[in-house]
Coordinates of N, CA and C and ligand atoms in Angstrom, one line a residue:
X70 N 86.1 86.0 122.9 CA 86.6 86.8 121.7 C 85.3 87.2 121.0
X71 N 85.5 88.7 120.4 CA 84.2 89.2 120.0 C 84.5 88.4 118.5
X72 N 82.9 88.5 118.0 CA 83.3 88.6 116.4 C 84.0 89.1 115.6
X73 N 84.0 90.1 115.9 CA 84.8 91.1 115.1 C 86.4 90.6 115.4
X74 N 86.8 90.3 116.4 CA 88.1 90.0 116.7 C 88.3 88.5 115.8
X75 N 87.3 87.5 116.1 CA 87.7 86.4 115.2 C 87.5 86.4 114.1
X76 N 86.9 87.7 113.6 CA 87.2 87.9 111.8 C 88.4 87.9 111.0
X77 N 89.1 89.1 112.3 CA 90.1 90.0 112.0 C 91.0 88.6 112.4
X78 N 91.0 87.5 112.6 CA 92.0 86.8 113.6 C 92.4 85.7 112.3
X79 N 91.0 85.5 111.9 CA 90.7 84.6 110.8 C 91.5 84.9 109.3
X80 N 91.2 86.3 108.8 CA 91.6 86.9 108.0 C 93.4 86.9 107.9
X81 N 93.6 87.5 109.2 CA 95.2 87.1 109.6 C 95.9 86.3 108.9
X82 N 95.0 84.7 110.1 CA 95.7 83.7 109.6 C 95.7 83.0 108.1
X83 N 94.5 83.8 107.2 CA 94.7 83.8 105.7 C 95.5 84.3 105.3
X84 N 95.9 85.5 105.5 CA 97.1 86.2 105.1 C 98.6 85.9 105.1
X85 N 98.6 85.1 106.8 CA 100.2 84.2 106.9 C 100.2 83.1 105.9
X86 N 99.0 82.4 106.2 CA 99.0 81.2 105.3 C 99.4 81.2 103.6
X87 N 98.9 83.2 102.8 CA 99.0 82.9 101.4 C 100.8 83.4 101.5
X88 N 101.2 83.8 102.6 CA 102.2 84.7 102.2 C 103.6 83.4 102.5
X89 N 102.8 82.2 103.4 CA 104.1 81.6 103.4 C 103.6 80.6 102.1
X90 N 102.8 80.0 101.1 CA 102.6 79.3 100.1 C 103.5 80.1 99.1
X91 N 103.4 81.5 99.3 CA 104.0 82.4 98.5 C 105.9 82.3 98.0
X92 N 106.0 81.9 99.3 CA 107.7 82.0 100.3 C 107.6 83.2 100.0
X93 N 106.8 84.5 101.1 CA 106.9 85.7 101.3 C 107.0 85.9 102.5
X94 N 107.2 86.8 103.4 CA 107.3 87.5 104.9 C 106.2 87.9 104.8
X95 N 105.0 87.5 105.7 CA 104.0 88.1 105.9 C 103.8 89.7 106.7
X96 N 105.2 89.5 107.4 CA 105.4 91.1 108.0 C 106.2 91.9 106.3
X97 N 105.4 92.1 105.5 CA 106.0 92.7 104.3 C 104.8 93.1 103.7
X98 N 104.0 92.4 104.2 CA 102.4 92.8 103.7 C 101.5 93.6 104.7
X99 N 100.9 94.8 104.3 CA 100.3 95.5 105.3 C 98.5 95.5 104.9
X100 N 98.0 94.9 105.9 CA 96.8 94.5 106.3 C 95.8 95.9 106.7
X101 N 94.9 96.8 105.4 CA 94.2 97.7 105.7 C 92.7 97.4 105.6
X102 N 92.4 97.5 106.9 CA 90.7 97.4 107.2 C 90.2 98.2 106.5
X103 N 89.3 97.9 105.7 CA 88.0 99.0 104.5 C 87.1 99.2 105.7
X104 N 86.7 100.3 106.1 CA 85.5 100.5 107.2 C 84.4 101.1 106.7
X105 N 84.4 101.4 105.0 CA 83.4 101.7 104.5 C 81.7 101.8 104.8
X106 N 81.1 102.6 105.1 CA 79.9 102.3 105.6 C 79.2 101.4 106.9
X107 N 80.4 101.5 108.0 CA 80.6 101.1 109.1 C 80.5 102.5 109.7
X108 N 80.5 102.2 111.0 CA 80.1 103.5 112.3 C 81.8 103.7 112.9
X109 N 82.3 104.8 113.0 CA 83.0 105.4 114.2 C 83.4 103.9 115.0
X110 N 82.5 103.6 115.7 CA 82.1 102.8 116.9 C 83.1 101.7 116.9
X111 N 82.9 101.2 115.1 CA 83.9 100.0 114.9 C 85.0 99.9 114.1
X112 N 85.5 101.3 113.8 CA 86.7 101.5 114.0 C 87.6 101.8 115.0
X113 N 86.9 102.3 116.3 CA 87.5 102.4 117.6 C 87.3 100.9 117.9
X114 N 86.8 100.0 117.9 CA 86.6 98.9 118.4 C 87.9 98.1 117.9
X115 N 88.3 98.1 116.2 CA 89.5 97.6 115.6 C 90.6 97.9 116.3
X116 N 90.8 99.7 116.3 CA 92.0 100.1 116.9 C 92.0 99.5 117.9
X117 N 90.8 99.2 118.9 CA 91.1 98.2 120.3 C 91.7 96.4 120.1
X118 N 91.5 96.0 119.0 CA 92.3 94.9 118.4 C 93.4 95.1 118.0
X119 N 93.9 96.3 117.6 CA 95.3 96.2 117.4 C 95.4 96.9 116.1
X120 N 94.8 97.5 115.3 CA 94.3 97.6 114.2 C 94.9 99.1 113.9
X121 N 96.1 99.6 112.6 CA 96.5 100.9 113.0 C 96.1 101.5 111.3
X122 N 96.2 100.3 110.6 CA 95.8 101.1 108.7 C 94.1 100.5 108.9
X123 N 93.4 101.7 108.2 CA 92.3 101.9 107.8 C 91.8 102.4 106.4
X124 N 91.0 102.0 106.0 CA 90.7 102.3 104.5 C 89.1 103.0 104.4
X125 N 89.2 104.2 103.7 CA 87.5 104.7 103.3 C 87.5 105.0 102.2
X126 N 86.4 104.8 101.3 CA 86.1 105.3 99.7 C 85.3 106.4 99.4
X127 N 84.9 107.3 100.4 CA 84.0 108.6 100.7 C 85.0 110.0 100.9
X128 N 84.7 110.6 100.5 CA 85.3 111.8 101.2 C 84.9 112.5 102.7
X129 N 83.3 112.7 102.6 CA 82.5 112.6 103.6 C 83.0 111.8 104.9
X130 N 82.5 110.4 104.1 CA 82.8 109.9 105.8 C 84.1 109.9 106.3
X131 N 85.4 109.6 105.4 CA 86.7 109.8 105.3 C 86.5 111.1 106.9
X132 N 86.1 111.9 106.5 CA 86.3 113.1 107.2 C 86.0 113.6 108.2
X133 N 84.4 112.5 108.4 CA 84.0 112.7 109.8 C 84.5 111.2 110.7
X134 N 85.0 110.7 110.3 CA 85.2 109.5 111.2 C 86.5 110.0 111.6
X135 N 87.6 110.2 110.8 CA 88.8 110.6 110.8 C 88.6 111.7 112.1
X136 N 88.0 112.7 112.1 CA 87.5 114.0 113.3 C 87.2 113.1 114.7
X137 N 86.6 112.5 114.4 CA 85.9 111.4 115.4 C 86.7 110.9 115.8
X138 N 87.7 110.0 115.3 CA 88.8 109.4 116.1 C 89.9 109.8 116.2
X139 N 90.0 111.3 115.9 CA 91.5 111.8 115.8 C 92.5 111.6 117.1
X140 N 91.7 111.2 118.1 CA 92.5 110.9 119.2 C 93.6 109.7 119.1
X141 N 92.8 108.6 118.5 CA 93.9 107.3 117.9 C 94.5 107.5 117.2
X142 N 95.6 107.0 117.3 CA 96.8 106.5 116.8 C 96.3 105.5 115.3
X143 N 95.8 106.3 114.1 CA 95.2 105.7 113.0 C 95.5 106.0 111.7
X144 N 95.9 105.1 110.9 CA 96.6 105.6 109.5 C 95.3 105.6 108.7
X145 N 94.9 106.7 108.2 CA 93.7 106.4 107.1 C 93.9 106.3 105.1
X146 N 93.2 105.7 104.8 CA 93.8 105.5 103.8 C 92.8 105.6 102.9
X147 N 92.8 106.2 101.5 CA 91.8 106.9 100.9 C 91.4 106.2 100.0
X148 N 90.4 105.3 99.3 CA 91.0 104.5 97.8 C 89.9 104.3 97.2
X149 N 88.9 105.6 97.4 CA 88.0 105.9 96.7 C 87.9 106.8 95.2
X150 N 87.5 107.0 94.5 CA 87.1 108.3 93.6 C 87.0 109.3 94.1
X151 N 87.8 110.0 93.5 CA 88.3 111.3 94.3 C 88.0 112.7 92.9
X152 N 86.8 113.2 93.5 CA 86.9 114.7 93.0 C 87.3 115.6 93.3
X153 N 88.5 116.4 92.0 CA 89.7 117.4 92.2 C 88.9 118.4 93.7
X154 N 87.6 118.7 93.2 CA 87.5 119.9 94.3 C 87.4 119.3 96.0
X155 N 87.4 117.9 96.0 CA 87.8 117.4 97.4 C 89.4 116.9 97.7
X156 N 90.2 117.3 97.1 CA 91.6 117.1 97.1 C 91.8 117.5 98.5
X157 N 91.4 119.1 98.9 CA 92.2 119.4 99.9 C 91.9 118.7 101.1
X158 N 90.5 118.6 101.2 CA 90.2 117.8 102.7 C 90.5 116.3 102.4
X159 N 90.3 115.8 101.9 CA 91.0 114.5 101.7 C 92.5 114.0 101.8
X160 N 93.1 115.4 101.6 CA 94.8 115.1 101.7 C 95.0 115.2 103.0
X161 N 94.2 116.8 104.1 CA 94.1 116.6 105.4 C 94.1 115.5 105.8
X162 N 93.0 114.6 105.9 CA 92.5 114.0 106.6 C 93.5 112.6 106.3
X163 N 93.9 112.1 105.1 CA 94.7 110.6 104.7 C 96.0 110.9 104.7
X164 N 96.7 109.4 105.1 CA 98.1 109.3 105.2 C 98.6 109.1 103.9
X165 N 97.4 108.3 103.3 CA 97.9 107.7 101.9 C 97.0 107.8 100.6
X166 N 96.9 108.2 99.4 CA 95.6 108.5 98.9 C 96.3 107.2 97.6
X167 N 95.3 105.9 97.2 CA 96.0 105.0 96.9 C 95.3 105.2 95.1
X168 N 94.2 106.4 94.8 CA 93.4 106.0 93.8 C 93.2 107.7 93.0
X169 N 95.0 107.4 92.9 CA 95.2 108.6 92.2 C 95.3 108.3 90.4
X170 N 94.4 108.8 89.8 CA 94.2 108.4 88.1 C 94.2 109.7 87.3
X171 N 94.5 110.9 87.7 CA 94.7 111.6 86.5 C 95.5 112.7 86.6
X172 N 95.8 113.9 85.8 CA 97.0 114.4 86.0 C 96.4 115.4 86.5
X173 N 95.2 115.8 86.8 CA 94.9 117.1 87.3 C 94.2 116.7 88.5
X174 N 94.2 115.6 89.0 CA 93.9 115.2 90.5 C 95.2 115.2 91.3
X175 N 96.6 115.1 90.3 CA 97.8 115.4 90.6 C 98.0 116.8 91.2
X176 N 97.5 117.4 90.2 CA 98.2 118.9 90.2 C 97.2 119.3 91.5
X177 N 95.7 118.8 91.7 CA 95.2 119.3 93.0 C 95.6 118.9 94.3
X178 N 95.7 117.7 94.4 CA 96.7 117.5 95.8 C 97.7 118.2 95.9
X179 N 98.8 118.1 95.0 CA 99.8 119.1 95.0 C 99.8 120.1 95.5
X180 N 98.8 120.9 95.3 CA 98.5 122.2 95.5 C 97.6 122.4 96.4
X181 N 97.0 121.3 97.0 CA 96.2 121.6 98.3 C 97.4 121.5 99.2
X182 N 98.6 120.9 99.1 CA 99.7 121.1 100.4 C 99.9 122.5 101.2
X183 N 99.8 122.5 102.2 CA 100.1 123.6 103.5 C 101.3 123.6 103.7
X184 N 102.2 124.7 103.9 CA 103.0 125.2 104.6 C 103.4 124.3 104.9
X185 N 105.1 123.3 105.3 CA 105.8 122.3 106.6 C 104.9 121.0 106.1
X186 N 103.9 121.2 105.0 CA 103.4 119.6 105.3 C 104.0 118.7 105.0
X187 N 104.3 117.4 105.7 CA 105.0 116.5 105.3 C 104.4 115.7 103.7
X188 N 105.3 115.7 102.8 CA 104.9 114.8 101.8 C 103.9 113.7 101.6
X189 N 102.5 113.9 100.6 CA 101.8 112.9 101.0 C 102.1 111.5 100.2
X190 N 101.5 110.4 100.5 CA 102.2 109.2 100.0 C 100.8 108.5 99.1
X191 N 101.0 108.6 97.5 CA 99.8 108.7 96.9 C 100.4 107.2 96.2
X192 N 99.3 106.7 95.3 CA 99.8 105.4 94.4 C 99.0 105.6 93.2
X193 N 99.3 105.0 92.3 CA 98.4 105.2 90.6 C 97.6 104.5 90.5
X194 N 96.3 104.6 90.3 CA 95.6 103.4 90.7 C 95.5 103.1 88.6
X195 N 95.5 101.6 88.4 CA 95.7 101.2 87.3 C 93.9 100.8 87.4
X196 N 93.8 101.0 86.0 CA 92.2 100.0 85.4 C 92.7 99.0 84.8
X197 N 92.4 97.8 85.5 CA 92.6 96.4 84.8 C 91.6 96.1 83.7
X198 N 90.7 96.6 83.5 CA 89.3 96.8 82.6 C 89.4 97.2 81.6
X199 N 88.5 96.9 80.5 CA 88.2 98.3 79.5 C 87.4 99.0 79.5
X200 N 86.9 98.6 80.7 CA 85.4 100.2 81.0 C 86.1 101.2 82.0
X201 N 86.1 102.2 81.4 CA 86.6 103.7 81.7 C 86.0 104.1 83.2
X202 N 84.4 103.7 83.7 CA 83.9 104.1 84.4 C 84.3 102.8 85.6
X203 N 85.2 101.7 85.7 CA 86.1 101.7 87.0 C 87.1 102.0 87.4
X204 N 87.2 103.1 86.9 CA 87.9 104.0 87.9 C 89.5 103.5 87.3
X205 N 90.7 104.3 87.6 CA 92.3 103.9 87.3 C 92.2 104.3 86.2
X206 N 93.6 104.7 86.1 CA 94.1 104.7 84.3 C 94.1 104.1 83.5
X207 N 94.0 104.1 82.0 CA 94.8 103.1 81.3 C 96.2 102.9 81.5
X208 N 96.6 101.4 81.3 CA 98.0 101.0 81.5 C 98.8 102.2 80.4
X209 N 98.2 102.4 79.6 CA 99.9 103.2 78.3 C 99.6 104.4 78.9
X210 N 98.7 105.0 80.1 CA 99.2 106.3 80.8 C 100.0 106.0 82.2
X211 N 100.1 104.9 82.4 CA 101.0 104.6 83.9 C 102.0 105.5 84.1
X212 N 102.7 105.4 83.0 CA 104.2 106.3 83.4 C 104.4 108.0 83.2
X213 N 103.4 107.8 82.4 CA 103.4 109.3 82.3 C 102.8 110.2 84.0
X214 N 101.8 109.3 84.0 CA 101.5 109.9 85.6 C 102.0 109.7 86.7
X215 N 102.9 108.5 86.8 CA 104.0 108.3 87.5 C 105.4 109.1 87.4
X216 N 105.3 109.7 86.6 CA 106.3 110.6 86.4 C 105.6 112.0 86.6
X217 N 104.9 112.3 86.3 CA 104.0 113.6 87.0 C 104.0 113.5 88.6
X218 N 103.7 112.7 89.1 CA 103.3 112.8 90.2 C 104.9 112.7 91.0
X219 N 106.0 112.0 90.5 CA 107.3 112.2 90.7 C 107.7 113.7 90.9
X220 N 107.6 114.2 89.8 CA 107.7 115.6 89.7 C 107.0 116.4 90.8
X221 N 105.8 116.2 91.3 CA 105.3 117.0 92.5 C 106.0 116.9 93.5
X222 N 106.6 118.3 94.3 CA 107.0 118.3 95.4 C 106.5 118.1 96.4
X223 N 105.5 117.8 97.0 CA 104.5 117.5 97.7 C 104.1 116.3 97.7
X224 N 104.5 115.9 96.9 CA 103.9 114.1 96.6 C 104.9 113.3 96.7
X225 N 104.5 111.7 97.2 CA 105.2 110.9 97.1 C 104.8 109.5 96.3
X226 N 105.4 109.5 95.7 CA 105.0 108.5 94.5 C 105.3 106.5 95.4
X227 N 104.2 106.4 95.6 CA 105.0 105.0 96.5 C 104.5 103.7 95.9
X228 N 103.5 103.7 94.5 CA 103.3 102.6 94.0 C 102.3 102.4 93.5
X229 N 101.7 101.6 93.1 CA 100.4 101.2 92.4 C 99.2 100.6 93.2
X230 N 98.0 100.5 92.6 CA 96.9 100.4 93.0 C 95.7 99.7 92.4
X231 N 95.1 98.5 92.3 CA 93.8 98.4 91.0 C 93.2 97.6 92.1
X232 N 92.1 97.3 91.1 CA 90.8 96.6 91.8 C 90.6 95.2 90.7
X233 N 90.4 94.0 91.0 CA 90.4 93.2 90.1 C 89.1 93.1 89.3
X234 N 89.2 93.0 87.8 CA 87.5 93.1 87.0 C 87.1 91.8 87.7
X235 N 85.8 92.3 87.3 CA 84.9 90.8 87.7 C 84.9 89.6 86.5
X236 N 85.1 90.1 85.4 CA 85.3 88.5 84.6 C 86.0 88.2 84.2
X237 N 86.9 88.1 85.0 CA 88.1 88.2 84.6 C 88.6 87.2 86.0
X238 N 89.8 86.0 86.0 CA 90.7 85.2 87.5 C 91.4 86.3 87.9
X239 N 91.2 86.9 88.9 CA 91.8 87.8 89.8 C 93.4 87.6 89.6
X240 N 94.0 86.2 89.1 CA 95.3 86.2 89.1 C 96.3 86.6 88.1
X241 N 95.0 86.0 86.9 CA 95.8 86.9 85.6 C 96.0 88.5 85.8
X242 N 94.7 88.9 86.2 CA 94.8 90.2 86.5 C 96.0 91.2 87.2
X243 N 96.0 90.4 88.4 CA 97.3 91.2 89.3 C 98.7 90.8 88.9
X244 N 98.2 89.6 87.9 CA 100.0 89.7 86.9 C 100.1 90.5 86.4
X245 N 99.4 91.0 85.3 CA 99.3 92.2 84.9 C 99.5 93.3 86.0
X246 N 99.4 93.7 87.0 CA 99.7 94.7 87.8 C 101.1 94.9 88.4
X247 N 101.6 93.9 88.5 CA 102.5 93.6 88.9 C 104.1 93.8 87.7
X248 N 103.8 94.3 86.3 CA 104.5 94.7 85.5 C 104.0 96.2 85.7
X249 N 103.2 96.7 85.8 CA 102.8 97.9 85.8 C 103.5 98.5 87.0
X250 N 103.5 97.7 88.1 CA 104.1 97.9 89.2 C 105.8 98.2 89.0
X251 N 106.2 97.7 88.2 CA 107.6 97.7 87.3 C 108.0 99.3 86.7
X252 N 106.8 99.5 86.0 CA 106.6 100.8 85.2 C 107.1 101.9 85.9
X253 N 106.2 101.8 87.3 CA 106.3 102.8 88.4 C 107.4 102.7 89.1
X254 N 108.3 101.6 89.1 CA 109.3 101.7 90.3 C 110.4 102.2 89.0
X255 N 110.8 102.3 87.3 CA 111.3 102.8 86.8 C 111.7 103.8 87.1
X256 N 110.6 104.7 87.4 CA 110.0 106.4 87.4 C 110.8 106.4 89.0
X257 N 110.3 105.4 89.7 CA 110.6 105.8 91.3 C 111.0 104.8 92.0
X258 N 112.5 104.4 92.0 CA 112.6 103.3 92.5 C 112.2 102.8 94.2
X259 N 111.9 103.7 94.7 CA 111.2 103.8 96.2 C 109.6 103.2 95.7
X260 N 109.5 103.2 94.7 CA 107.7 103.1 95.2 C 107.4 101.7 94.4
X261 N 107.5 100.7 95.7 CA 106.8 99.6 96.0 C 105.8 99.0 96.5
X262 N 105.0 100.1 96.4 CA 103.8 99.2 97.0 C 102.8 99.1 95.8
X263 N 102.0 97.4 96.2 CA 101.4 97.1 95.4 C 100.1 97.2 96.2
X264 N 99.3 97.7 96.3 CA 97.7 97.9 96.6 C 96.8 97.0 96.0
X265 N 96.4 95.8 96.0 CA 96.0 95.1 95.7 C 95.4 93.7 96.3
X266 N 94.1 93.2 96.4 CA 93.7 92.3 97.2 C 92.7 92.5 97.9
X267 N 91.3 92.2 97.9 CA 90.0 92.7 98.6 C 89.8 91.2 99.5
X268 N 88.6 91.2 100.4 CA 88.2 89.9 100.9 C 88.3 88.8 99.4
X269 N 87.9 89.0 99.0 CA 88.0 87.9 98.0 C 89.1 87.2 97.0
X270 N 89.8 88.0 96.9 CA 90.9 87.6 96.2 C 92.2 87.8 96.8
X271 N 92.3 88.1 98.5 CA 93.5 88.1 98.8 C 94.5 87.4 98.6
X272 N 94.4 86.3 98.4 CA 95.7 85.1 98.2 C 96.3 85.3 96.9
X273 N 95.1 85.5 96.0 CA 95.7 85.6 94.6 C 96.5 86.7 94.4
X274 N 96.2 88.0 95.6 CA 96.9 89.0 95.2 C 98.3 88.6 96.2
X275 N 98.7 88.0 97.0 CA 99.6 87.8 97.6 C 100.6 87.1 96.7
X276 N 100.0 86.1 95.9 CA 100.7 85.5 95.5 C 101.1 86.2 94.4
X277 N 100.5 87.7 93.8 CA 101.3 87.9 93.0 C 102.3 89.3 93.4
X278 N 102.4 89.6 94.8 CA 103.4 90.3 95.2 C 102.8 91.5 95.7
X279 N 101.7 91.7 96.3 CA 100.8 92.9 96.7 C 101.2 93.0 98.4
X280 N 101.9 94.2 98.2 CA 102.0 94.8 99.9 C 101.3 95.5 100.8
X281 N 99.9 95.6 99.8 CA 99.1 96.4 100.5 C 97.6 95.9 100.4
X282 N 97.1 94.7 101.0 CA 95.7 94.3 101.4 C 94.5 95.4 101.5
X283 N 93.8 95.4 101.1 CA 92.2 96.3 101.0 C 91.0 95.2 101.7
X284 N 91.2 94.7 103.1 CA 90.4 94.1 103.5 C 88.8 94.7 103.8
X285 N 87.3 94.3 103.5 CA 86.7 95.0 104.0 C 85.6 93.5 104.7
X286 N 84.8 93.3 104.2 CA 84.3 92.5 104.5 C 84.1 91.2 105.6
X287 N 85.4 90.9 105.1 CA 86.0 89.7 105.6 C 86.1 89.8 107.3
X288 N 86.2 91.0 107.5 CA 86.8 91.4 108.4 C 85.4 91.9 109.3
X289 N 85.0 93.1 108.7 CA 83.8 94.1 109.3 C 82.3 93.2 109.3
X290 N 82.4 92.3 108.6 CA 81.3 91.9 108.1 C 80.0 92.1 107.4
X291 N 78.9 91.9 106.9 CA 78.4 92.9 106.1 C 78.4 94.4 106.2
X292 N 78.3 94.8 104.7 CA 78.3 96.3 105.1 C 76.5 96.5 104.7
X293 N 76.4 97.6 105.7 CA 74.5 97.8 105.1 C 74.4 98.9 104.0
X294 N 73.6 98.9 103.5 CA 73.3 99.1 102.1 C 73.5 100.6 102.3
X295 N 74.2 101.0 100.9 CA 74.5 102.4 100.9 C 73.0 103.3 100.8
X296 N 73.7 104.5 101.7 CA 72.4 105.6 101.9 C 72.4 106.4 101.3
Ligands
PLP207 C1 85.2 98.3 99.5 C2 86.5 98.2 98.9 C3 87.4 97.2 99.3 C4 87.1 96.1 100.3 O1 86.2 95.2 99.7 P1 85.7 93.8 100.4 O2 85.3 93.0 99.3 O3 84.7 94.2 101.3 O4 86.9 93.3 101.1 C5 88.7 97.2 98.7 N1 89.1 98.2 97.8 C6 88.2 99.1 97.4 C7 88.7 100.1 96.4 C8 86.9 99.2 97.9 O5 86.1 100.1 97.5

């Protein structure tokens, strides 16, 4: 077994383990590899593990990896900071764009949609913080943009999104998300997913009801220093 396989194997079996402490179905939780600042090479190598959701925070590389392996069978998933004027290639290229925070990053996806395109499946990404500069909304705009993005015909509203602050227990935090999560299924009762849970706090986020894992590390192993 490669490394990389007994990361991904390891990781797994953390994942079954929080989801049955949980009394959850671990087939209810969807396990997305962050391949962030990794090569092509080893996300064809994943997909050779079994591996079908994928996660990038670039637009860039989002776009050339995505080209690169367009032959696989690969769900890509966007959950980076996203500027309006990269909307359109970033909608191309992702199944899911999870780090949608404002109403005119709304109105640009929207409006980057082509002809026949199937509906994209976006989520709100919340700021658990009070610093503005990580990224997500404030909580008292959830619903309003949850209802914006409802309103886009081109969009599909499927749920929420945050990153846990650093000084803060990751658990109180994703309690908090997990009402927010509430907010949004008001607006859309389809949109259940909770995006939530990095290498480090997975359990915590499991245990507070997150269906959508942001694995990077844990899995890829170091990432090398951004260029
Ligand atoms: C990099 C990243 C992750 C994965 O983080 P790890 O700690 O490597 O698991 C998850 N979510 C977002 C938004 C990221 O940028």
């Amino acid at each position: 077994m490669s490394a990389l396989a007994e990361r991904l194997a390891a990781v797994d079996a953390r994942i079954a383990d929080a989801a049955r402490s949980a009394g959850r179905d671990a087939r209810d939780i969807t396990r997305i590899v962050v391949t962030k600042f990794h090569p092509a090479s080893l996300v064809r190598e994943l997909h050779g593990l079994g591996v079908v959701d994928v996660g990038e925070n670039r637009q860039q590389e989002l776009v050339a990896k995505s080209e690169e392996l367009s032959e696989l069978d690969l769900r890509w998933h966007f959950i980076g900071q996203l500027q309006t004027k990269k909307a359109r290639s970033v909608r191309r290229a992702a199944a899911a764009i999870h780090s949608v925070d404002r109403e005119r990053l709304v109105d640009a996806l929207d409006g980057a949609a082509e002809p026949g395109d199937a509906p994209l499946d976006v989520l709100v990404q919340v700021n658990l913080t009070d610093d503005p500069a990580r990224g997500g909304i404030a909580p008292d705009g959830v619903t309003a943009l949850a209802e914006r993005i409802a309103a886009a015909p081109t969009l599909a509203l499927k749920g929420v999104m945050a990153v846990a602050p650093l000084d803060e227990p990751p658990a109180s935090a994703f309690a908090r998300l997990a009402g927010y999560a509430e907010l949004v299924r008001a607006v859309e009762p389809a949109a259940t997913w909770i995006s939530a849970g990095m290498s480090a706090d997975l359990v915590e986020a499991i245990a507070c009801g997150a269906t959508h894992l942001r694995i990077g590390s844990a899995i890829t192993g170091p990432r090398a220093a951004r260029v």
